[in-house]
């Protein structure tokens, strides 16, 4: 079983419009709603790939009820912890004339000390049955900034491989707890290390405690600095579409390939193909299965040197 943690879950709402023009009214052509937040997106992709997956984190209020209703028929199993506040919404507005997307993200609900303690009990129960765990996304108000470091240490104590995908101070503190893998984007990595050059930044992040660093380079693919070598992987051509959830699909690709025992080039090819196929999908947090199958053998993976 793969466990994904989303402390700041969301109801992802996608609006499609013919053309997005500031300061005007728009007629929405299509509306979709999906259970979201980074870890839930990861879990949905893992489920679509055939992996047994459990989701946990916080959920609450009327929006949380909608989220759980949408999650119920999907493969990931629901182990979300209720809170008194209302789950946030994210709004993606897709411009059909350009393929570009504008994203609006609400803040999450306030989490009390008692609610955090209830989550920790659930997490510790689930981690014992997990083959791997992904800790994903932002922290909702009320959750202490070292929360991910605490969760990394619990996973390591249980000898469960842990992937961390967050940013800012939670990432800085989480890396110090020595996660097996972190997956920041280039800007998050630069903010963490002070280095704009991705390989230098990735190696600095490893010195800070991460066992392996997978740096997302946006349309240019990903860079992986691992104890076994350093690779770059890129899609065969740039694509345009809705990028919501693309990084989460990359995380799902990495975790699924790890669970299947694939080597690093195969893991990276899967991550890039899934990420690109997610950009091409019409709704947030989904991937185009036909595009994924076509892209996978065409992803370019090259070794770029030795590790530091």
XYZ file of C-alpha atoms in Angstrom:
308
model
C 0.000 0.000 0.000
C 1.170 3.542 -0.822
C 0.067 6.254 1.609
C -0.346 9.859 0.498
C -0.724 12.744 2.956
C -2.532 15.962 2.008
C -2.780 18.228 5.023
C -4.435 20.991 2.955
C -6.939 19.131 0.767
C -8.995 21.059 -1.786
C -11.985 20.815 -4.040
C -10.503 21.516 -7.484
C -12.940 23.390 -9.734
C -12.049 23.903 -13.413
C -13.866 26.466 -15.592
C -13.377 26.461 -19.355
C -14.004 29.709 -21.260
C -13.608 30.502 -24.953
C -11.198 33.345 -24.157
C -10.176 34.851 -20.817
C -10.276 38.649 -21.051
C -9.610 40.767 -17.912
C -12.297 43.236 -16.756
C -15.095 41.506 -18.730
C -17.856 38.977 -18.053
C -17.443 35.417 -19.284
C -19.789 32.606 -20.172
C -18.377 29.358 -18.805
C -18.415 26.567 -21.385
C -17.738 23.673 -19.017
C -17.336 23.062 -15.253
C -15.640 20.102 -13.592
C -15.076 19.336 -9.895
C -12.465 16.920 -8.565
C -11.097 15.989 -5.127
C -7.763 17.784 -4.974
C -4.721 18.877 -3.110
C -1.339 17.495 -4.097
C -1.482 14.180 -2.258
C -5.010 13.408 -3.452
C -3.923 14.076 -7.029
C -0.976 11.715 -6.511
C -3.269 9.047 -5.086
C -5.757 9.291 -7.949
C -2.996 8.783 -10.501
C -1.572 5.872 -8.504
C -5.027 4.329 -8.418
C -5.384 4.735 -12.176
C -2.037 2.948 -12.553
C -3.353 0.032 -10.497
C -1.639 0.658 -7.143
C -3.356 0.185 -3.781
C -3.405 3.663 -2.259
C -4.737 5.283 0.925
C -5.217 9.038 1.387
C -5.104 10.899 4.668
C -5.003 14.524 5.758
C -7.712 16.966 6.800
C -11.218 17.513 5.432
C -14.137 19.555 6.734
C -17.340 21.498 6.170
C -19.700 21.454 3.208
C -16.842 21.597 0.698
C -15.230 18.657 2.465
C -18.472 16.688 2.144
C -18.464 17.312 -1.620
C -14.811 16.269 -1.814
C -15.448 12.996 0.030
C -18.469 12.269 -2.139
C -16.359 12.678 -5.283
C -13.557 10.580 -3.774
C -15.824 7.693 -2.737
C -16.082 5.912 -6.136
C -12.362 6.333 -6.931
C -9.620 3.759 -6.204
C -7.837 5.591 -3.352
C -9.191 4.625 0.060
C -10.364 7.496 2.284
C -8.670 7.845 5.683
C -9.110 11.623 5.903
C -9.417 13.214 9.354
C -12.360 15.607 9.951
C -11.854 19.210 11.091
C -14.350 21.856 12.102
C -13.339 24.306 9.365
C -14.305 24.241 5.701
C -12.037 22.578 3.133
C -10.656 25.103 0.643
C -11.405 25.321 -3.080
C -9.018 25.926 -5.953
C -10.279 27.458 -9.191
C -8.578 26.849 -12.542
C -9.804 28.939 -15.488
C -8.772 27.453 -18.835
C -8.679 29.720 -21.879
C -9.628 27.550 -24.862
C -8.260 30.053 -27.370
C -4.712 29.818 -25.990
C -4.679 26.667 -23.863
C -3.404 28.717 -20.906
C -4.746 28.362 -17.367
C -5.200 30.895 -14.547
C -5.175 29.449 -11.020
C -6.855 30.841 -7.865
C -6.190 29.076 -4.534
C -8.126 29.642 -1.328
C -6.470 29.287 2.108
C -7.180 26.152 4.087
C -9.188 25.739 7.317
C -7.737 26.471 10.751
C -6.520 23.232 12.374
C -6.618 22.932 16.167
C -4.090 21.155 18.383
C -6.644 18.419 19.071
C -7.260 17.918 15.337
C -3.510 17.671 14.701
C -3.208 15.075 17.472
C -6.050 13.057 15.904
C -4.275 13.169 12.552
C -1.005 11.957 14.101
C -2.807 8.944 15.578
C -4.251 8.094 12.157
C -0.888 8.593 10.430
C 0.967 6.356 12.885
C -1.642 3.609 12.420
C -1.433 3.798 8.615
C 2.339 4.058 8.317
C 2.812 0.557 9.729
C 1.068 -0.955 6.686
C 2.628 1.351 4.063
C 5.277 0.422 1.496
C 5.958 4.133 0.844
C 4.524 7.492 1.877
C 4.240 10.825 0.043
C 3.936 14.043 2.085
C 2.506 16.662 -0.239
C 1.512 20.295 -0.434
C 1.055 23.322 1.781
C 0.278 23.416 5.486
C -3.159 24.688 6.555
C -3.358 27.418 9.208
C -2.690 26.120 12.702
C -0.316 23.306 11.700
C 3.224 23.975 12.950
C 5.925 24.698 10.376
C 7.925 21.612 11.361
C 5.003 19.256 10.721
C 6.566 17.558 7.715
C 9.848 17.057 9.560
C 7.845 15.313 12.298
C 6.082 13.099 9.751
C 9.372 12.268 7.987
C 10.896 11.142 11.289
C 7.890 8.913 12.031
C 8.168 7.287 8.588
C 11.916 6.771 8.956
C 11.434 5.202 12.384
C 9.038 2.740 10.748
C 11.563 2.095 7.912
C 9.055 3.351 5.317
C 10.493 5.252 2.294
C 9.227 8.845 2.369
C 8.875 11.419 -0.409
C 8.447 15.100 0.493
C 6.857 17.569 -1.946
C 6.375 20.993 -0.381
C 8.073 24.404 -0.368
C 9.430 27.218 1.787
C 10.199 26.722 5.457
C 8.286 23.393 5.686
C 10.622 22.077 2.955
C 13.727 23.442 4.692
C 12.819 21.796 7.981
C 11.573 18.640 6.314
C 14.847 18.089 4.439
C 16.758 18.303 7.721
C 14.799 15.208 8.859
C 16.440 13.296 5.954
C 13.584 12.184 3.644
C 14.397 9.585 1.007
C 13.316 11.863 -1.827
C 12.257 15.493 -2.288
C 10.634 16.949 -5.414
C 10.799 20.762 -5.482
C 10.467 22.824 -8.640
C 13.381 24.989 -9.781
C 12.087 28.115 -7.997
C 11.466 26.251 -4.728
C 14.936 24.714 -4.940
C 16.521 28.123 -5.553
C 14.617 29.593 -2.610
C 15.867 26.749 -0.404
C 19.522 26.812 -1.429
C 20.181 30.269 -2.906
C 21.446 28.686 -6.152
C 19.644 29.243 -9.478
C 21.556 26.555 -11.389
C 19.430 23.413 -10.843
C 22.212 20.832 -10.510
C 24.185 22.920 -8.023
C 20.984 23.577 -6.084
C 20.014 19.878 -6.088
C 23.406 18.859 -4.750
C 23.195 21.488 -2.039
C 19.747 20.151 -1.052
C 21.258 16.672 -0.761
C 23.951 18.002 1.532
C 21.188 19.467 3.695
C 19.737 15.992 4.253
C 17.705 14.760 1.252
C 18.799 11.326 0.042
C 17.652 12.066 -3.534
C 16.486 15.312 -5.154
C 14.128 15.402 -8.143
C 13.937 18.972 -9.450
C 10.997 19.861 -11.677
C 12.117 22.068 -14.580
C 8.615 22.788 -15.929
C 8.244 22.170 -19.681
C 11.951 21.194 -19.817
C 11.297 18.052 -17.740
C 13.106 17.021 -14.560
C 16.594 16.716 -13.097
C 17.398 13.863 -10.717
C 20.428 13.889 -8.430
C 20.657 10.500 -6.719
C 23.311 8.397 -4.960
C 23.383 6.245 -8.128
C 23.911 9.061 -10.635
C 22.483 12.241 -12.103
C 19.989 12.336 -14.970
C 17.864 14.760 -16.954
C 14.580 13.651 -18.503
C 12.487 15.717 -20.918
C 9.326 15.303 -23.029
C 9.819 14.959 -26.794
C 8.211 18.380 -27.438
C 6.641 21.232 -25.422
C 2.881 21.054 -24.829
C 0.242 23.588 -23.796
C -2.711 22.984 -21.540
C -3.736 22.927 -17.876
C -0.659 22.327 -15.688
C -2.683 21.757 -12.507
C -1.580 18.446 -11.011
C 1.284 17.860 -13.462
C 3.879 17.793 -10.684
C 1.647 15.479 -8.673
C 1.486 13.052 -11.580
C 5.291 13.111 -11.668
C 5.316 12.140 -7.981
C 2.892 9.287 -8.727
C 5.152 8.135 -11.535
C 8.175 8.107 -9.250
C 6.361 6.243 -6.458
C 4.757 3.670 -8.748
C 8.061 2.963 -10.492
C 9.793 2.652 -7.115
C 7.150 0.143 -5.974
C 7.672 -1.845 -9.192
C 11.459 -1.925 -8.776
C 12.276 0.064 -11.928
C 15.661 1.756 -12.354
C 16.152 5.524 -12.311
C 15.909 6.140 -16.093
C 12.611 4.210 -16.187
C 11.285 6.054 -13.132
C 12.121 9.420 -14.657
C 10.640 8.530 -18.042
C 7.383 7.522 -16.360
C 7.320 10.691 -14.268
C 7.825 12.960 -17.287
C 5.325 11.095 -19.471
C 2.636 11.219 -16.763
C 3.321 14.886 -16.034
C 3.062 15.829 -19.707
C -0.085 13.737 -20.181
C -1.632 15.597 -17.233
C -1.051 18.969 -18.908
C -2.906 17.578 -21.954
C -5.917 16.375 -19.916
C -9.058 18.568 -19.877
C -9.554 18.565 -16.077
C -7.228 19.309 -13.187
C -5.408 16.378 -11.651
C -6.102 13.807 -14.376
C -3.895 12.419 -17.127
C -4.635 11.572 -20.744
C -4.039 7.806 -20.848
C -3.592 7.646 -24.619
C -1.108 10.528 -24.545
C 0.790 8.843 -21.705
C 1.146 5.591 -23.640
C 2.355 7.477 -26.713
C 4.780 9.690 -24.770
C 6.418 7.090 -22.510
C 8.791 5.537 -25.088
C 9.661 8.971 -26.481
C 10.821 10.659 -23.257
C 14.505 11.528 -23.507
C 16.618 10.473 -20.496
C 20.329 11.220 -20.335
C 23.003 10.875 -17.694
C 24.674 14.196 -17.025
C 27.656 13.466 -14.790
C 28.598 12.015 -11.459
C 27.160 12.797 -8.069
C 28.951 15.090 -5.662
